[in-house]
Each structure stands twice: as structure tokens, then as C-alpha cells.
């Protein structure tokens, strides 16, 4: 008689506000649209600073002010959203993650969720956390700080073997970036002339 045993990893964790904030930072820097916005913001701030040192602050174009305030608004919204996300009662509950080769199980005081590995769309692993995405906007956050090396290798092996990454639409993303760039150049030319 052959008995097959499957390995099971159990992690108990409390998510902190810093964990939620770092998740949002790691998620945001992997989005394509943040880089053109950041570039425009740096250019706008550089323009404002150069005009300030030249004593011509009143000659800063209106679109430079608009892009500067727009980016600052996005940052403020980002911080408010991170705080609001952490205030969610579900996030503050103690979580127990059970990880096997077949499924991922999340248990809290209010809910139990069992997810098969093929239902995850992607994952991100950092030094402190692993993020398992069910959709593009929803993820499970697993703290890795208390894991032994063998447990970490087990988890990473399951992720690499069972979570199929989404195919990225590189050409579509490139076309959108190019269109956004051309639109931006057109707007700048329109307002400057």
C-alpha cells in the first residue's frame, strides 16, 4: 500500500498598514501608465524651478501647472486610498493561510476562502511579501518574514509551477503609450502656440 502525503504550509499573519501601503507601491510601479505621468511631472517641476530661479515664475505655462497639480492630486488620492484600504475590517483581522500543492486556503474570523492555483492570474514576490492576484485589482497579501527557508522554497515552487501568468498585450500597451505621447505633444503644441 502506497500512501501519498502532500506538504502543507500554514502561515498566521496580521496585515499592517505598512504592508498595504507597500502592496500599493509595488503594484503601482509595475503599471505602464505611471512612468509617462512621472516623466511629465519631473519635466513640469523642472520647468517651474528653472523659471523660479530666472525670476519669471509668472511665465510658467498653464499646462505645466496643470500637470504638476494633477500628479500631486494623484499622490494625495493614493495615500488616502491606502489609508481607507487598511481601515477595512477584513484587512485588520488575523489571517491563517494554508498552502498545499492543490489549493490556497484563507481563513479569518469572518470568512473562509479556498482558491485553486489555476484561478490566480499573476503573482509578485518581494523581500517581505508575496502578492497573489485573483483579478488585476484584487490580491491576497502573504507576509514572508516569518517563513523558514524550506517553506519559502516550497511556496515559490508552487507559485512558479502552478500560477500561469497572464499574457501581456505588449503591442496594445505600446500603441496606447504612443497614442498618449502623441496626444500630450499635441496638447503642448496647441497651448504653446
CSV table of C-alpha atoms in Angstrom, one decimal:
chain,number,residue,atom,x,y,z
A,1,UNK,CA,0.0,0.0,0.0
A,2,UNK,CA,1.3,3.4,-1.0
A,3,UNK,CA,0.4,6.5,0.9
A,4,UNK,CA,0.9,9.8,-0.7
A,5,UNK,CA,1.3,12.8,1.6
A,6,UNK,CA,1.1,16.3,0.5
A,7,UNK,CA,3.0,19.0,2.1
A,8,UNK,CA,1.0,21.8,3.8
A,9,UNK,CA,2.3,25.2,4.8
A,10,UNK,CA,0.3,27.2,7.4
A,11,UNK,CA,1.0,30.9,7.9
A,12,UNK,CA,-0.7,33.1,10.6
A,13,UNK,CA,-0.4,36.8,10.0
A,14,UNK,CA,-1.7,40.2,10.7
A,15,UNK,CA,-1.5,42.7,7.9
A,16,UNK,CA,-0.2,46.1,8.9
A,17,UNK,CA,-0.9,49.5,7.3
A,18,UNK,CA,2.7,49.4,6.0
A,19,UNK,CA,2.0,46.1,4.3
A,20,UNK,CA,-1.0,47.6,2.5
A,21,UNK,CA,1.0,50.7,1.5
A,22,UNK,CA,3.9,48.6,0.2
A,23,UNK,CA,1.5,46.5,-1.8
A,24,UNK,CA,0.1,49.5,-3.5
A,25,UNK,CA,3.5,50.9,-4.2
A,26,UNK,CA,4.7,47.6,-5.7
A,27,UNK,CA,1.5,47.3,-7.7
A,28,UNK,CA,1.7,50.9,-8.9
A,29,UNK,CA,5.3,50.9,-10.1
A,30,UNK,CA,4.6,47.9,-12.3
A,31,UNK,CA,1.8,49.8,-14.2
A,32,UNK,CA,2.8,51.2,-17.5
A,33,UNK,CA,0.9,54.5,-17.1
A,34,UNK,CA,2.8,55.7,-14.0
A,35,UNK,CA,6.0,56.2,-15.9
A,36,UNK,CA,4.8,58.7,-18.5
A,37,UNK,CA,2.9,60.6,-15.8
A,38,UNK,CA,6.1,60.6,-13.6
A,39,UNK,CA,8.2,61.9,-16.6
A,40,UNK,CA,5.8,64.7,-17.3
A,41,UNK,CA,5.7,65.6,-13.6
A,42,UNK,CA,9.5,65.7,-13.4
A,43,UNK,CA,9.6,67.9,-16.5
A,44,UNK,CA,6.9,70.2,-15.1
A,45,UNK,CA,8.7,70.6,-11.8
A,46,UNK,CA,12.0,71.2,-13.6
A,47,UNK,CA,10.3,73.9,-15.7
A,48,UNK,CA,8.8,75.6,-12.6
A,49,UNK,CA,12.2,75.5,-10.8
A,50,UNK,CA,14.1,76.9,-13.8
A,51,UNK,CA,11.5,79.7,-14.2
A,52,UNK,CA,11.7,80.4,-10.4
A,53,UNK,CA,15.5,80.8,-10.5
A,54,UNK,CA,15.2,83.0,-13.5
A,55,UNK,CA,12.7,85.2,-11.7
A,56,UNK,CA,10.0,84.5,-14.3
A,57,UNK,CA,7.5,82.4,-12.3
A,58,UNK,CA,4.6,84.2,-13.9
A,59,UNK,CA,5.7,82.9,-17.3
A,60,UNK,CA,5.3,79.3,-16.5
A,61,UNK,CA,2.7,77.8,-19.0
A,62,UNK,CA,-0.7,76.9,-17.6
A,63,UNK,CA,-0.3,73.2,-18.7
A,64,UNK,CA,2.8,72.9,-16.6
A,65,UNK,CA,0.9,73.9,-13.5
A,66,UNK,CA,-2.0,71.6,-14.5
A,67,UNK,CA,0.3,68.6,-14.8
A,68,UNK,CA,2.1,69.4,-11.5
A,69,UNK,CA,-1.2,69.7,-9.6
A,70,UNK,CA,-2.6,66.7,-11.4
A,71,UNK,CA,0.3,64.5,-10.2
A,72,UNK,CA,0.1,65.9,-6.7
A,73,UNK,CA,-3.6,65.1,-6.7
A,74,UNK,CA,-2.9,61.5,-7.8
A,75,UNK,CA,-0.3,61.1,-4.9
A,76,UNK,CA,-2.8,62.5,-2.3
A,77,UNK,CA,-5.5,60.2,-3.6
A,78,UNK,CA,-3.1,57.3,-3.5
A,79,UNK,CA,-2.3,57.9,0.2
A,80,UNK,CA,-5.9,58.4,1.1
A,81,UNK,CA,-6.8,55.2,-0.7
A,82,UNK,CA,-4.1,53.3,1.2
A,83,UNK,CA,-5.4,54.5,4.5
A,84,UNK,CA,-9.0,53.7,3.6
A,85,UNK,CA,-8.0,50.2,2.4
A,86,UNK,CA,-6.3,49.5,5.8
A,87,UNK,CA,-9.4,50.6,7.7
A,88,UNK,CA,-11.3,47.8,6.1
A,89,UNK,CA,-12.2,45.4,9.0
A,90,UNK,CA,-11.4,42.3,6.8
A,91,UNK,CA,-7.8,43.5,6.3
A,92,UNK,CA,-7.3,44.0,10.1
A,93,UNK,CA,-8.4,40.5,11.0
A,94,UNK,CA,-5.8,37.9,11.8
A,95,UNK,CA,-5.5,35.6,8.8
A,96,UNK,CA,-4.5,32.0,8.6
A,97,UNK,CA,-3.1,30.9,5.2
A,98,UNK,CA,-3.0,27.2,4.4
A,99,UNK,CA,-1.0,26.4,1.3
A,100,UNK,CA,-0.9,23.0,-0.4
A,101,UNK,CA,0.0,21.8,-3.8
A,102,UNK,CA,-3.7,21.8,-4.8
A,103,UNK,CA,-5.1,25.0,-3.3
A,104,UNK,CA,-4.7,28.1,-1.3
A,105,UNK,CA,-6.9,28.5,1.8
A,106,UNK,CA,-7.5,31.8,3.6
A,107,UNK,CA,-9.3,31.7,7.0
A,108,UNK,CA,-10.3,34.7,9.2
A,109,UNK,CA,-12.9,35.1,11.9
A,110,UNK,CA,-15.5,36.2,9.4
A,111,UNK,CA,-14.7,34.2,6.2
A,112,UNK,CA,-13.0,31.2,4.6
A,113,UNK,CA,-11.9,31.3,1.0
A,114,UNK,CA,-10.5,28.3,-0.9
A,115,UNK,CA,-8.8,29.1,-4.2
A,116,UNK,CA,-7.3,26.7,-6.7
A,117,UNK,CA,-3.9,27.7,-8.0
A,118,UNK,CA,-5.1,28.0,-11.6
A,119,UNK,CA,-7.5,30.7,-10.5
A,120,UNK,CA,-4.7,33.1,-9.7
A,121,UNK,CA,-3.8,35.4,-12.6
A,122,UNK,CA,-0.4,36.5,-11.5
A,123,UNK,CA,1.9,36.9,-8.5
A,124,UNK,CA,4.5,39.3,-7.3
A,125,UNK,CA,7.2,38.3,-4.7
A,126,UNK,CA,9.2,40.9,-2.8
A,127,UNK,CA,11.6,40.5,0.1
A,128,UNK,CA,8.8,40.9,2.7
A,129,UNK,CA,5.6,39.8,1.0
A,130,UNK,CA,4.0,37.7,-1.8
A,131,UNK,CA,1.0,39.1,-3.6
A,132,UNK,CA,-1.3,36.6,-5.3
A,133,UNK,CA,-3.7,38.2,-7.7
A,134,UNK,CA,-7.2,36.8,-8.3
A,135,UNK,CA,-8.0,39.7,-10.7
A,136,UNK,CA,-6.0,42.6,-12.0
A,137,UNK,CA,-7.1,44.7,-9.0
A,138,UNK,CA,-7.6,42.2,-6.2
A,139,UNK,CA,-4.8,40.2,-4.4
A,140,UNK,CA,-4.0,38.2,-1.4
A,141,UNK,CA,-1.1,39.5,0.6
A,142,UNK,CA,1.1,36.9,2.3
A,143,UNK,CA,3.9,38.1,4.7
A,144,UNK,CA,7.1,36.1,4.1
A,145,UNK,CA,9.1,37.4,7.1
A,146,UNK,CA,8.4,34.5,9.4
A,147,UNK,CA,9.0,31.7,6.9
A,148,UNK,CA,11.8,29.3,7.1
A,149,UNK,CA,14.0,28.8,4.0
A,150,UNK,CA,12.4,25.5,3.2
A,151,UNK,CA,8.9,26.9,3.5
A,152,UNK,CA,9.8,29.8,1.2
A,153,UNK,CA,11.3,27.5,-1.4
A,154,UNK,CA,8.1,25.4,-1.2
A,155,UNK,CA,5.9,28.4,-1.7
A,156,UNK,CA,8.0,29.8,-4.6
A,157,UNK,CA,8.0,26.4,-6.2
A,158,UNK,CA,4.2,26.2,-6.1
A,159,UNK,CA,3.8,29.7,-7.4
A,160,UNK,CA,6.2,29.1,-10.3
A,161,UNK,CA,4.7,25.8,-11.2
A,162,UNK,CA,1.0,26.4,-10.8
A,163,UNK,CA,0.2,30.1,-11.3
A,164,UNK,CA,0.0,30.8,-15.0
A,165,UNK,CA,1.0,34.3,-15.8
A,166,UNK,CA,-1.3,36.4,-18.0
A,167,UNK,CA,-0.1,37.1,-21.4
A,168,UNK,CA,0.7,40.7,-21.7
A,169,UNK,CA,-0.6,42.7,-24.7
A,170,UNK,CA,2.8,44.4,-25.4
A,171,UNK,CA,1.7,45.8,-28.8
A,172,UNK,CA,-1.5,47.1,-27.4
A,173,UNK,CA,0.3,48.7,-24.4
A,174,UNK,CA,2.9,50.2,-26.8
A,175,UNK,CA,0.1,51.6,-29.0
A,176,UNK,CA,-1.6,53.1,-26.0
A,177,UNK,CA,1.6,54.7,-24.8
A,178,UNK,CA,2.4,56.0,-28.3
A,179,UNK,CA,-1.1,57.5,-28.6
A,180,UNK,CA,-0.9,59.1,-25.2
A,181,UNK,CA,2.5,60.6,-26.0
A,182,UNK,CA,1.2,62.0,-29.3
A,183,UNK,CA,-1.8,63.4,-27.6
A,184,UNK,CA,0.4,65.0,-25.0
A,185,UNK,CA,2.7,66.5,-27.6
A,186,UNK,CA,-0.3,67.8,-29.5
A,187,UNK,CA,-1.8,69.4,-26.4
A,188,UNK,CA,1.5,71.1,-25.5
A,189,UNK,CA,1.9,72.4,-29.1
A,190,UNK,CA,-1.7,73.7,-29.0
A,191,UNK,CA,-1.3,75.6,-25.8
A,192,UNK,CA,2.2,76.9,-26.6
A,193,UNK,CA,1.3,78.3,-30.0
